[in-house]
Coordinates of C-alpha atoms and ligand atoms in Angstrom, one line a residue:
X130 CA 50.7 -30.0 -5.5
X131 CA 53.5 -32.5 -5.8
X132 CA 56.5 -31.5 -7.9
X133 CA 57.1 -32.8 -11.3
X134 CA 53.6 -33.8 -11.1
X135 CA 51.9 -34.2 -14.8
X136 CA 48.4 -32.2 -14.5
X137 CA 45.5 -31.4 -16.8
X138 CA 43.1 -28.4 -16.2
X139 CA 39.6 -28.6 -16.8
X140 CA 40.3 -25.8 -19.8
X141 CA 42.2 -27.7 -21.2
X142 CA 40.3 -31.2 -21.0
X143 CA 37.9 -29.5 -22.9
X144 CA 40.3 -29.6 -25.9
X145 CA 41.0 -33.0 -25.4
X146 CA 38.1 -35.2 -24.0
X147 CA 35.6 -32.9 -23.4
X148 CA 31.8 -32.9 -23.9
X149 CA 30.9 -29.7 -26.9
X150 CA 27.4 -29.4 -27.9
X151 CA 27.5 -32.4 -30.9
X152 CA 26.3 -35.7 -29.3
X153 CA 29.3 -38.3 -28.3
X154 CA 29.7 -41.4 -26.4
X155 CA 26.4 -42.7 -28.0
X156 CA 25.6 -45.9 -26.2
X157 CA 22.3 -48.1 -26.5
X158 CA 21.0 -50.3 -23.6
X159 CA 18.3 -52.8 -22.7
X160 CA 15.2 -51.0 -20.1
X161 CA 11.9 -52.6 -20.1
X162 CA 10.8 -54.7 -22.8
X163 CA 14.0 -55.7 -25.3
X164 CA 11.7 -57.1 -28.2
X165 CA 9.7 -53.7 -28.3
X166 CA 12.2 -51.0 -27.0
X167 CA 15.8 -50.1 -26.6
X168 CA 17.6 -47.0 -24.9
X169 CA 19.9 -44.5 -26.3
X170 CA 22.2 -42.3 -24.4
X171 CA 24.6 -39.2 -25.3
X172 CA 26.6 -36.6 -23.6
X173 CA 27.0 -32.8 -24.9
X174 CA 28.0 -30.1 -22.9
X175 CA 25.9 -27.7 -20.5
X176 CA 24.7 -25.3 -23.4
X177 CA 22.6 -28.1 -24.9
X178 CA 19.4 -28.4 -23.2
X179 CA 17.0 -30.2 -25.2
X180 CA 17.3 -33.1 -27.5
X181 CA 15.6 -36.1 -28.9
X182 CA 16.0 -39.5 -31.0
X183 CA 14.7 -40.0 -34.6
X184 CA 14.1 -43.4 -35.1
X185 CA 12.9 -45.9 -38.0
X186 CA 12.4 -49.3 -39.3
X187 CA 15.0 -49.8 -42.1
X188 CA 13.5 -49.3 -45.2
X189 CA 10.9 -47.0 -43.9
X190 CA 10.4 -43.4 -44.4
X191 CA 8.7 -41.7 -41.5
X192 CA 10.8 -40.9 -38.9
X193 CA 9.2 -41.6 -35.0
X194 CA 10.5 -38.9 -32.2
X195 CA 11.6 -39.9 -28.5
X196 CA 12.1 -36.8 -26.4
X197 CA 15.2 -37.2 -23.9
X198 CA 15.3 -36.9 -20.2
X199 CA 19.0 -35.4 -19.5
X200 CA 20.8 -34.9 -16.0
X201 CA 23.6 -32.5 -15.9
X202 CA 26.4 -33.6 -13.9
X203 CA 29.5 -32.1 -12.6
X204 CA 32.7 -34.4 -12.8
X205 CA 35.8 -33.4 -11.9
X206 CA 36.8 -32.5 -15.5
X207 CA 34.3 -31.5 -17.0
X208 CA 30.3 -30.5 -16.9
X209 CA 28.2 -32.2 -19.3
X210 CA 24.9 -32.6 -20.1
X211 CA 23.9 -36.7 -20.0
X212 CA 20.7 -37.0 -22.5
X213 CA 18.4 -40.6 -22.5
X214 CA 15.9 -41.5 -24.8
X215 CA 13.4 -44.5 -24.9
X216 CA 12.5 -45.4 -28.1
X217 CA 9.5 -47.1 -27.7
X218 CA 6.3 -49.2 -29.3
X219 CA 9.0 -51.0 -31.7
X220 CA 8.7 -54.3 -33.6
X221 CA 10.0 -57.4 -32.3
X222 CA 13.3 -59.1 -34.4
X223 CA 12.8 -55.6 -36.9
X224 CA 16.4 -53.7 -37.9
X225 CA 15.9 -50.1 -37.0
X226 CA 18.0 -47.0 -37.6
X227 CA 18.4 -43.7 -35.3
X228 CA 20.1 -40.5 -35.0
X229 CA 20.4 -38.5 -31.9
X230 CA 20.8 -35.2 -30.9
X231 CA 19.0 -31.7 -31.0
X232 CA 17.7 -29.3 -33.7
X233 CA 21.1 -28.0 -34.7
X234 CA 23.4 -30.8 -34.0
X235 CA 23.0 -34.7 -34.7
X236 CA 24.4 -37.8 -34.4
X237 CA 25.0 -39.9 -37.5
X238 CA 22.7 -42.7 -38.3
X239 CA 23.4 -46.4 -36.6
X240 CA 21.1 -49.4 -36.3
X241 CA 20.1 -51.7 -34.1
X242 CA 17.7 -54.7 -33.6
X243 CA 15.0 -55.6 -31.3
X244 CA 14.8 -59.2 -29.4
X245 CA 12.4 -61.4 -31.1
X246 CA 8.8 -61.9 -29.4
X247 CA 9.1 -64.4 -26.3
X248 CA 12.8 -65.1 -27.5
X249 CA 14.8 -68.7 -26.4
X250 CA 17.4 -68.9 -28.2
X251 CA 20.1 -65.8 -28.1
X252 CA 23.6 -65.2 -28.1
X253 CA 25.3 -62.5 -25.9
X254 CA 29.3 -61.5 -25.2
X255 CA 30.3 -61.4 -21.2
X256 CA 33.6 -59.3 -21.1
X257 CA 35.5 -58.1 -18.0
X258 CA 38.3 -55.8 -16.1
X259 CA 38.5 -53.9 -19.7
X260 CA 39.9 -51.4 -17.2
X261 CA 43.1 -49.4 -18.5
X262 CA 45.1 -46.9 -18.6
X263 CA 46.4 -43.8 -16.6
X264 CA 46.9 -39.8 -16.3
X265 CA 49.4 -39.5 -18.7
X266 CA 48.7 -39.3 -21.4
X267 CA 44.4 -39.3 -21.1
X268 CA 43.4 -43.1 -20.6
X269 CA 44.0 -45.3 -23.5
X270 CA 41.3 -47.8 -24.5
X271 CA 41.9 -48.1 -28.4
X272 CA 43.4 -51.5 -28.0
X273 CA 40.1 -52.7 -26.4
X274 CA 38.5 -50.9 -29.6
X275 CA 40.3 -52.8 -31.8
X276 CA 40.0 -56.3 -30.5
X277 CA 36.6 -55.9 -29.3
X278 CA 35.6 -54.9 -33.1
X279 CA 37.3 -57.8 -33.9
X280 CA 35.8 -60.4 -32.1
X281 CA 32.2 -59.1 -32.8
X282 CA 33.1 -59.0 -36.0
X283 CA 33.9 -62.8 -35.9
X284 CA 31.1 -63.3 -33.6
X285 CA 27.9 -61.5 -35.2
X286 CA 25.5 -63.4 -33.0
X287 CA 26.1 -61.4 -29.7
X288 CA 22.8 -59.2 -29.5
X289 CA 24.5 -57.8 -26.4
X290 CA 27.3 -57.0 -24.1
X291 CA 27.0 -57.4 -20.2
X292 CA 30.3 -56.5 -18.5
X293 CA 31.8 -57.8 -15.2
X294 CA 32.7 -54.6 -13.9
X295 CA 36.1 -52.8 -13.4
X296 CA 35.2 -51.0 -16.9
X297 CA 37.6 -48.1 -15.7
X298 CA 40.6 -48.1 -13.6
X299 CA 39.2 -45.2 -11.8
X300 CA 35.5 -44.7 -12.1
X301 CA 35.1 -41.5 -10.0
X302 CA 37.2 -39.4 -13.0
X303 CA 36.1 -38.2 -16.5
X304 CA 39.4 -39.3 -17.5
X305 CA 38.9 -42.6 -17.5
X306 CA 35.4 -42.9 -18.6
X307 CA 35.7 -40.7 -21.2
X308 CA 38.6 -43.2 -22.3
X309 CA 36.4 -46.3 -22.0
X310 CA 33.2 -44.5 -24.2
X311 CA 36.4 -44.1 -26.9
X312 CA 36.9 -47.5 -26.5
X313 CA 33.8 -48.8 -26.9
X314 CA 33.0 -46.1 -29.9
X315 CA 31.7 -47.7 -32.9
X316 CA 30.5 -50.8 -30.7
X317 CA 27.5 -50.1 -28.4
X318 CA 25.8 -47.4 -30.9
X319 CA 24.6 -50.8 -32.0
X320 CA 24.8 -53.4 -29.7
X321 CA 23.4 -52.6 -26.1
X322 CA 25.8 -52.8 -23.3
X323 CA 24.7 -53.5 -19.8
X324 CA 27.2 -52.3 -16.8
X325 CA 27.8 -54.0 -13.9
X326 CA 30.0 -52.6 -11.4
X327 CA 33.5 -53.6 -10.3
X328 CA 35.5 -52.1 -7.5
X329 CA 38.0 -50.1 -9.7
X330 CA 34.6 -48.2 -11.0
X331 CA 33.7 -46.5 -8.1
X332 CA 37.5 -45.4 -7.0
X333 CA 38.4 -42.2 -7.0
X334 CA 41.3 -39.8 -5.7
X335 CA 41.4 -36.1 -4.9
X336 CA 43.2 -35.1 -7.8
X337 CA 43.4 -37.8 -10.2
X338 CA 47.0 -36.7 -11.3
X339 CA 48.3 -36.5 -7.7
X340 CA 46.6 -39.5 -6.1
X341 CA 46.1 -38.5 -3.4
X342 CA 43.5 -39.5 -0.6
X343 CA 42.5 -42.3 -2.2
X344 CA 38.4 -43.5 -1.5
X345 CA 35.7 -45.3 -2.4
X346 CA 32.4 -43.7 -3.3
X347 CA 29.8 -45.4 -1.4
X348 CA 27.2 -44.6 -3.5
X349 CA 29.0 -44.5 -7.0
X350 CA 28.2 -41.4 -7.7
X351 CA 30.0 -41.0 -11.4
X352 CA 28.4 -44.4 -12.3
X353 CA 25.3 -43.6 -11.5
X354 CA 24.7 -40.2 -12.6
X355 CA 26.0 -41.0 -16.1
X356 CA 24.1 -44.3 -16.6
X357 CA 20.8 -42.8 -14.5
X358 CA 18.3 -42.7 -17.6
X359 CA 20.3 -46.1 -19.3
X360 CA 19.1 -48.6 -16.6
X361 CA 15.6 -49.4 -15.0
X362 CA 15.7 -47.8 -11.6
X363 CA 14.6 -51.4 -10.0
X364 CA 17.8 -52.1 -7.9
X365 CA 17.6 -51.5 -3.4
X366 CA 16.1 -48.0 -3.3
X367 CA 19.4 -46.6 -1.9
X368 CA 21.6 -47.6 -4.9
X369 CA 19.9 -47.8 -8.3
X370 CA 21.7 -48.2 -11.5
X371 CA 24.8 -49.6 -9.4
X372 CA 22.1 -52.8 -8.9
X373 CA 20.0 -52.9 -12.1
X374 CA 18.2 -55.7 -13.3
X375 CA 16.9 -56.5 -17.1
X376 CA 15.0 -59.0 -19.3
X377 CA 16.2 -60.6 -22.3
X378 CA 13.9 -63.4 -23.9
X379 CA 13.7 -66.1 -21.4
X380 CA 16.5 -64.9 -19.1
X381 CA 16.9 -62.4 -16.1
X382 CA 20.0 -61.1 -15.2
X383 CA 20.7 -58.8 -12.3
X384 CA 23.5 -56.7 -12.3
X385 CA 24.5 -55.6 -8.5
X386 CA 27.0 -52.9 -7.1
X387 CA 30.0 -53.0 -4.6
X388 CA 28.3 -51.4 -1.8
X389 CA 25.4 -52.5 0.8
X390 CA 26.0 -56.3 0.6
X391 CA 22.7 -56.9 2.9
X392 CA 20.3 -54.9 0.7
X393 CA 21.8 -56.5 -2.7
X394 CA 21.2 -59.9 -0.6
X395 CA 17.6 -58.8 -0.1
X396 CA 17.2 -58.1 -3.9
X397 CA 18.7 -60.7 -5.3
X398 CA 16.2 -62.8 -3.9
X399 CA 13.4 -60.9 -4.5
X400 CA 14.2 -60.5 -8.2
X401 CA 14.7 -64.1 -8.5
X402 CA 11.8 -64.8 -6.7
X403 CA 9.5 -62.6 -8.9
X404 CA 11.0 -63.9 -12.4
X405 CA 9.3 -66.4 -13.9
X406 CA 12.1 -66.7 -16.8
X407 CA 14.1 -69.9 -17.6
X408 CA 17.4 -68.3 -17.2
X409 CA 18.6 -66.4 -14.1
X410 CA 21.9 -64.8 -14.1
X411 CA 23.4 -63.0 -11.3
X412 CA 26.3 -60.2 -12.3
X413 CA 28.9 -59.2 -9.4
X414 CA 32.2 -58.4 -9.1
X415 CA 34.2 -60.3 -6.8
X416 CA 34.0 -63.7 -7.2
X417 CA 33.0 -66.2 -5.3
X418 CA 34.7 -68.9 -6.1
X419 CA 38.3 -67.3 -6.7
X420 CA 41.3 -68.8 -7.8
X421 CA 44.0 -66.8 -6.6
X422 CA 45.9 -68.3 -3.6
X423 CA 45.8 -65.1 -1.7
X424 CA 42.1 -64.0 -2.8
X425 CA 39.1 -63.7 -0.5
X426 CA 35.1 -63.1 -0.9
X427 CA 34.1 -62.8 3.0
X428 CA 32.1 -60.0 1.8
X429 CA 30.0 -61.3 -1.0
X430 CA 29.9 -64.6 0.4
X431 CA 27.8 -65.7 3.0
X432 CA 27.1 -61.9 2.9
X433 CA 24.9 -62.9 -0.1
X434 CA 25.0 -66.5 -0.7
X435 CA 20.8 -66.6 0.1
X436 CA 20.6 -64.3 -3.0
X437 CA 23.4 -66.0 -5.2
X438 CA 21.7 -69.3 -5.0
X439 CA 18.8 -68.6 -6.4
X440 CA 20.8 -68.3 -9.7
X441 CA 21.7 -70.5 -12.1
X442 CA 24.9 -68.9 -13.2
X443 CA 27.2 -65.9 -11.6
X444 CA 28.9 -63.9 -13.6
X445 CA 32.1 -62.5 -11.8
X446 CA 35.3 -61.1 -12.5
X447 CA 38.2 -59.0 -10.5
X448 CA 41.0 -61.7 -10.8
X449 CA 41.5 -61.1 -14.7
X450 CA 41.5 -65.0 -14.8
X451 CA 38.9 -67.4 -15.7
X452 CA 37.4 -70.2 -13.7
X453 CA 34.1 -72.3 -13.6
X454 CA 32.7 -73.8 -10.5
X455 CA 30.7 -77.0 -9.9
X456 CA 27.6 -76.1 -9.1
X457 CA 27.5 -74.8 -5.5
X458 CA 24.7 -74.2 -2.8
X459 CA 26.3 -72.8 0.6
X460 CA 28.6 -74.8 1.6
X461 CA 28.5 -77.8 -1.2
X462 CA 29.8 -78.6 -4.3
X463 CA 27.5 -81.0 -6.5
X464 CA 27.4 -81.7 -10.3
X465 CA 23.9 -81.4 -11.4
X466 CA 22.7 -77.3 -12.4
X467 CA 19.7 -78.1 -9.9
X468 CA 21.9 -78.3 -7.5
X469 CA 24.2 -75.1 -7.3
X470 CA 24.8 -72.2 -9.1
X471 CA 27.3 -72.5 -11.9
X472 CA 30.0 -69.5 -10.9
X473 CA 31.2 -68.4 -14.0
X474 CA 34.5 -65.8 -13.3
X475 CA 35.5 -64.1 -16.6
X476 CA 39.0 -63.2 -17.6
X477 CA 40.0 -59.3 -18.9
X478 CA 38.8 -58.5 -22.1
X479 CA 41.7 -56.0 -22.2
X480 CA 44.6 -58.0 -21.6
X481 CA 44.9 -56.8 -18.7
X482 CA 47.0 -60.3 -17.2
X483 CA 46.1 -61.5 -13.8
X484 CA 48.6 -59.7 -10.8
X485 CA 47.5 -63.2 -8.9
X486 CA 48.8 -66.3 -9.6
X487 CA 45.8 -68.7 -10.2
X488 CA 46.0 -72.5 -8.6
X489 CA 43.5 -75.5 -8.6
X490 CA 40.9 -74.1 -5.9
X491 CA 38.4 -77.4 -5.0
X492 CA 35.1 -75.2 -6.3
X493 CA 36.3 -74.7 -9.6
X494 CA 36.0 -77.6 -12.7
X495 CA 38.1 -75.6 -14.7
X496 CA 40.7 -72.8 -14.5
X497 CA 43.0 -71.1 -16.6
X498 CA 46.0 -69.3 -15.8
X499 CA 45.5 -66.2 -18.2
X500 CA 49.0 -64.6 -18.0
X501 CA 48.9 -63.9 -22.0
X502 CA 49.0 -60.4 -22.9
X503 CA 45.8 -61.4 -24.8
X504 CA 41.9 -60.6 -24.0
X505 CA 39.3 -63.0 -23.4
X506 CA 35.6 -63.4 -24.2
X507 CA 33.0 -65.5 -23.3
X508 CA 29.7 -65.9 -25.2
X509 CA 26.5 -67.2 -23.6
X510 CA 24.1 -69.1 -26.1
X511 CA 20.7 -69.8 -24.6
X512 CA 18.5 -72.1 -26.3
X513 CA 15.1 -72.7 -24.4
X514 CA 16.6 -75.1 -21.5
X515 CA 20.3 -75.3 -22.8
X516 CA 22.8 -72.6 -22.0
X517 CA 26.1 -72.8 -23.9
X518 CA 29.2 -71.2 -22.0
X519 CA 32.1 -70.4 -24.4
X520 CA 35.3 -68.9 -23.5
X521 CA 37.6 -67.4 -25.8
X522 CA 40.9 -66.0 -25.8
X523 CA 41.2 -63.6 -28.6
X524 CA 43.6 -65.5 -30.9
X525 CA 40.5 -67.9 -31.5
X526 CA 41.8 -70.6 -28.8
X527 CA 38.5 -72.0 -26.5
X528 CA 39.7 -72.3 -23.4
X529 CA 36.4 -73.7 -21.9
X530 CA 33.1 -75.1 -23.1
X531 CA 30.4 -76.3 -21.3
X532 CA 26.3 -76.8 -21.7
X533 CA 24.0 -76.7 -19.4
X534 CA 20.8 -78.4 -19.8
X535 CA 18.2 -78.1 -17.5
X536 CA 16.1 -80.6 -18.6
X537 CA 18.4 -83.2 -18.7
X538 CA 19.8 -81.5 -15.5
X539 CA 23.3 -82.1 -16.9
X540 CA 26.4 -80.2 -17.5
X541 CA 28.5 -81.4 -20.6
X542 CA 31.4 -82.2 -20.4
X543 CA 30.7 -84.2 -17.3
X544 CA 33.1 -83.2 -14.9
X545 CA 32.4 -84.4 -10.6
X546 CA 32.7 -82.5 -7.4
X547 CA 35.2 -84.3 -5.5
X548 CA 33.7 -86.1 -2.4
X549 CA 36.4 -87.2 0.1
X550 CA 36.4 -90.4 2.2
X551 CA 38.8 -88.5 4.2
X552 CA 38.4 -85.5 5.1
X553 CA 40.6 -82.9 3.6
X554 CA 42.2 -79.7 4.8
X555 CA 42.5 -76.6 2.3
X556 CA 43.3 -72.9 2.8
X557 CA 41.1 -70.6 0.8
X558 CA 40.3 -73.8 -1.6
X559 CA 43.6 -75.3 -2.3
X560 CA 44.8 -78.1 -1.2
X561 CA 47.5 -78.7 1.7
X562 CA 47.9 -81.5 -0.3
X563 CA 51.6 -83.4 0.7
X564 CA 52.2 -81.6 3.5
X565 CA 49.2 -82.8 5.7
X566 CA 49.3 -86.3 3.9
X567 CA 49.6 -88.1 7.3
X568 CA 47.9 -85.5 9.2
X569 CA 44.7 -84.9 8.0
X570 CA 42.2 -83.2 10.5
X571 CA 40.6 -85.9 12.8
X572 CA 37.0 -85.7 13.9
X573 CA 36.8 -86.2 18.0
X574 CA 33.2 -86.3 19.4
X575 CA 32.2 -83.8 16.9
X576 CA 34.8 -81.5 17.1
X577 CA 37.3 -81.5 13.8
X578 CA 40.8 -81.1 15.2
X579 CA 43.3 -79.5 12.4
X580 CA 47.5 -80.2 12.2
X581 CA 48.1 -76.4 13.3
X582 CA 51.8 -76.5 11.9
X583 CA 51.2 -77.8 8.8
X584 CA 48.3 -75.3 7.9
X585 CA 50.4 -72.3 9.3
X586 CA 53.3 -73.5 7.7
X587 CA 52.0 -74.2 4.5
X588 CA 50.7 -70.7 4.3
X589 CA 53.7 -69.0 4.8
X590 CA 53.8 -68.2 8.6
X591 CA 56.0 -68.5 11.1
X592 CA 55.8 -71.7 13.5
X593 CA 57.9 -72.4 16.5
X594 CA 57.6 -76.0 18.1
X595 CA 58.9 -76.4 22.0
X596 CA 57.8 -79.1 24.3
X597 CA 54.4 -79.5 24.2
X598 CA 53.6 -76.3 22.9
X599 CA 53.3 -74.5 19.7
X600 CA 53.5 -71.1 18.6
X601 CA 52.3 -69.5 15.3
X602 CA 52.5 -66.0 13.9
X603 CA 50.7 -64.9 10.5
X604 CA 49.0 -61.9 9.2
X605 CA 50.9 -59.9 11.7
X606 CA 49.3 -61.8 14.9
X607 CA 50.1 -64.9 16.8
X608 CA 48.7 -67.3 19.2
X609 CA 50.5 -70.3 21.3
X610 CA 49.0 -73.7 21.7
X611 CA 49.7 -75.8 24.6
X612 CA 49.3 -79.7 24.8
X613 CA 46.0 -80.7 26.5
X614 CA 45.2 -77.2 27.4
X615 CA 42.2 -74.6 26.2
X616 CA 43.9 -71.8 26.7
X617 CA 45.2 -69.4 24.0
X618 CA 48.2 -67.1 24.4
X619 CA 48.4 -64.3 21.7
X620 CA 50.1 -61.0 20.9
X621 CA 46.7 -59.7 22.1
X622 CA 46.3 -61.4 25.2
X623 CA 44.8 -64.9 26.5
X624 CA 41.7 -67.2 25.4
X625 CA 40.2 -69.9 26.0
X626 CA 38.9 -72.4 23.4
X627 CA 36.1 -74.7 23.7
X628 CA 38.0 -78.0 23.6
X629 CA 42.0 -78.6 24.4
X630 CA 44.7 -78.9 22.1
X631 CA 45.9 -82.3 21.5
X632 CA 48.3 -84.4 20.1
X633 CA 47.4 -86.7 17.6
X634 CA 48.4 -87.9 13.9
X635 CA 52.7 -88.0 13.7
X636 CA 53.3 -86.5 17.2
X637 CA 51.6 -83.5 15.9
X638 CA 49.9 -80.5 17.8
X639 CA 46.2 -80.5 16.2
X640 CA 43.7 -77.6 17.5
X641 CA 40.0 -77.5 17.5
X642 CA 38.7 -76.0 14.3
X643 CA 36.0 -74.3 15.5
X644 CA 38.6 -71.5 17.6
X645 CA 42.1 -71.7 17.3
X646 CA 42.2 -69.3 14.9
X647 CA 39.9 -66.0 16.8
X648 CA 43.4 -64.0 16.5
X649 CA 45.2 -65.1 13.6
X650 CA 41.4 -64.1 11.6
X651 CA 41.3 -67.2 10.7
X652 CA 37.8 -68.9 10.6
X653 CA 37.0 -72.5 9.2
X654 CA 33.8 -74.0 6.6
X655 CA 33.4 -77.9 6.6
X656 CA 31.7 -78.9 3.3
X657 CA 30.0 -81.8 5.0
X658 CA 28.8 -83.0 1.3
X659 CA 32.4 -83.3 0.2
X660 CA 34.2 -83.8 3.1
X661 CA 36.6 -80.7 3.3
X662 CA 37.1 -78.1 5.5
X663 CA 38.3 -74.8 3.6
X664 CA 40.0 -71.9 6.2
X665 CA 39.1 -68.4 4.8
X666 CA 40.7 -64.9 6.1
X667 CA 39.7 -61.8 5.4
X668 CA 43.0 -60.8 4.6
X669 CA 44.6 -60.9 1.1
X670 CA 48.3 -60.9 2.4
X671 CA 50.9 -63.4 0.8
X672 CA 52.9 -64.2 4.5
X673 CA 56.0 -64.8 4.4
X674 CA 58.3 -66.7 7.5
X675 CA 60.4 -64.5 9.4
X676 CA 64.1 -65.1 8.2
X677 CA 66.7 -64.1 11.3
Ligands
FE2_247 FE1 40.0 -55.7 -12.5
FE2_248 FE1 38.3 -55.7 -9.4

């Protein structure tokens, strides 16, 4: 153990957060039929092994019974008992009230409401990266209480909650989850939340006071086991509750995890392909149509871009900033919603300000750099053919607004995908802009030629220019050009690309798009509808030139 090192034993996180045989972190969710049943979940500790829901219609006397399913799970704090019970055969649009618990101990009463019968027209609240907090003291989510409570209490339409993931810092720990249920306490005992996975929730350390030997668990093991009677088990078979999928009124929405990209691929489009609802919303992470100058999505997308395009809007998050794309199919930006899926990337609900430093990204309609210590919320209205998108900051301010109407096939306020009659160079979405002015790429035979020292240094590598050659060096590798030649020298040996470098616009040293960059990881998209060639990286480093 590291000196000076503040640590908490599991004797002692009994006193503090720990699970005791009275039902806590009380949290309702949406499985199966949402006009005719809802979910309820608790934790106790391991001396509880039986329990069950009471439940009523307001104003009614006889109580109905739902036994609970329960799991007992093994964190690394703490051992709990996780209880679920479906309260079922309900009344659509019908107030009901429900206690929880066993025999001896029980919850107090709350309420909720069931979905009206074939609803289309509903309000819910996206929020995002609520994550927060660290060992010491025991994660702190009361700020998150308070303003959440507060907005709901300004917006009573939301009939429920579906997050963006990154609900915890640290997912793989009691600590923090136990810090988020506080949080949320007095919230989702009536209003259903619906989890969607971000990377932060399935990170865990040996110790989490030490941090050491940091990993990710593959299968997200504290998500899952915790949430394993909340959700409907219909995700890829390997990875339920981290992909879950749900039903509200005339809208689908599948929630997917971090892990197995081909598989969430697979069942994204199978989901999509089996709903025959008006509304289809896709929930992941990492976004796909970041704003962050450093940022990249070579995972999710193509990874999943078959899947993702069956939906009309993706909910993301992970850059605590907020954006909304033009509607995009593969590698195309449009402006009607039959055209593209509308990517929709939340900001933090927890003020949690962005680390990155948005910019204009060519995808996006709208961005806003969201580096307020101050939350935001967005609200989805549906009514029948018309979605609303509303996002909030939580003094009030509406930062974006937009409808989409499926009829009309419009989005209001009109706003149009660019479509170049040049064509344009960006890196990772932004644009080059004065710096390749006169050197835009040039298309020879069918090969698009890019200005190799304006891209490299605009990025923030190095670039050396001799006669007739020119050497770059970024993310740690380089590679030398050579006038009218294929071949490719590199910290990593030689190549040969498929067509010679050559000098064109300003006496500049322009390389074939297609392979200049197979060391530098540098690979290049042409969005032949709008005229732009984007180059993505898998690497998230900010370069910076090398200063003798
Ligand atoms: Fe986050
Ligand atoms: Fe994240």
């Amino acid at each position: 153990m590291k000196e000076g090192v503040f640590v908490i034993t599991k004797e002692e996180w009994k006193n503090i957060r720990g699970s005791s045989p009275a039902p806590d972190q009380i949290m309702l969710s949406i499985k199966g039929d949402a006009a005719h049943s809802m979910t309820v979940r608790w934790r106790t500790d391991i001396t509880v092994t039986e329990g069950y829901a009471l439940y009523r219609e307001v104003g009614t006397t006889h109580w109905q019974k739902a036994d609970a399913e329960f799991i007992t799970f093994n964190t690394d704090m703490d051992d709990s008992n996780f209880f679920f019970a479906d309260m079922k055969a309900l009344k659509a649009d019908t107030e009901y009230e429900y206690t929880c618990g066993n025999d001896d101990v029980r919850s107090p009463s709350f309420t909720f409401r069931t979905a009206e019968e074939n609803c289309e027209n509903f309000s819910f609240l996206c929020i995002s990266d609520i994550q927060a907090g660290d060992a010491e003291p025991p994660a702190d989510y009361s700020v998150l209480n308070e303003v959440l409570k507060k907005f709901l209490s300004e917006h009573h339409e939301c009939k429920f909650i579906v997050t963006a993931g990154d609900n915890t810092n640290c997912g793989q720990t009691d600590i923090q989850w136990t810090g988020l249920f506080e949080g949320l306490e007095g919230i989702i005992e009536s209003t259903p939340i619906m989890f969607c996975m971000g990377n932060h929730d399935d990170m865990g350390f040996s110790s989490y006071f030490t941090k050491e030997d940091k990993y990710y668990s593959e299968y997200a093991t504290y998500f899952t086991n915790q949430l394993w009677g909340s959700y409907e088990h219909n995700g890829p078979v390997e990875r339920p509750i981290a992909n879950h999928a749900f039903d509200y009124g005339n809208a689908h929405f599948c929630c997917t995890g971090t892990s197995g990209y081909e598989e969430m691929n697979e069942w994204l489009i199978e989901q999509a392909e089996n709903s025959n609802k008006t509304w289809k919303f896709a929930v992941h992470h990492f976004p796909v149509c970041y704003s962050s100058p450093d940022m990249e999505c070579e995972d999710t997308y193509p990874a999943m871009r078959d899947g993702m395009d069956k939906y009309d809007i993706v909910l993301s998050g992970h850059e605590h900033s907020f954006a909304r794309s033009y509607p995009r199919r593969g590698e195309g930006l449009y402006n009607k919603p039959s055209e593209g899926s509308v990517h929709y990337n939340l900001g933090s609900s927890h003020r949690n300000g962005p680390g990155c430093r948005v910019v204009p990204k060519v995808w996006n309609a709208k961005t806003y750099n969201h580096e307020e210590e101050l939350s935001m919320f967005s609200i989805i209205d549906i009514d029948g053919e018309k979605c609303t998108l509303t996002a909030y900051v939580e003094d009030g301010r509406i930062i974006d607004y937009c409808v989409i109407d499926k009829k009309e096939d419009t989005i209001f306020p009109p706003e149009c995908a660019p479509v170049y009659n040049r064509t344009r160079i960006k890196f990772k979405g932004y644009d080059l802009g004065l710096c390749t002015e006169p050197t835009l790429p040039q298309n020879i035979d069918g090969t698009f030629y890019i200005a190799i020292g304006q891209l490299i240094n605009f990025v923030g590598g190095d670039v050396e220019r001799t006669a007739g050659k020119i050497k770059v060096g970024i993310y740690g590798r380089t590679a030398e050009f050579t006038e009218n030649s294929t071949t490719v020298v590199t910290n990593n040996g030689s190549y040969e690309m498929s067509k010679p470098c050559l000098r064109l616009n300003e006496g500049q040293l322009f390389v074939p798009m297609d392979d200049f960059g197979k060391n530098l990881r540098m690979h290049c998209f042409y969005y032949e509808h709008n005229n732009f060639i984007t180059v993505e990286t898998e690497s998230q480093d900010r370069p910076i030139p090398h200063q003798p």
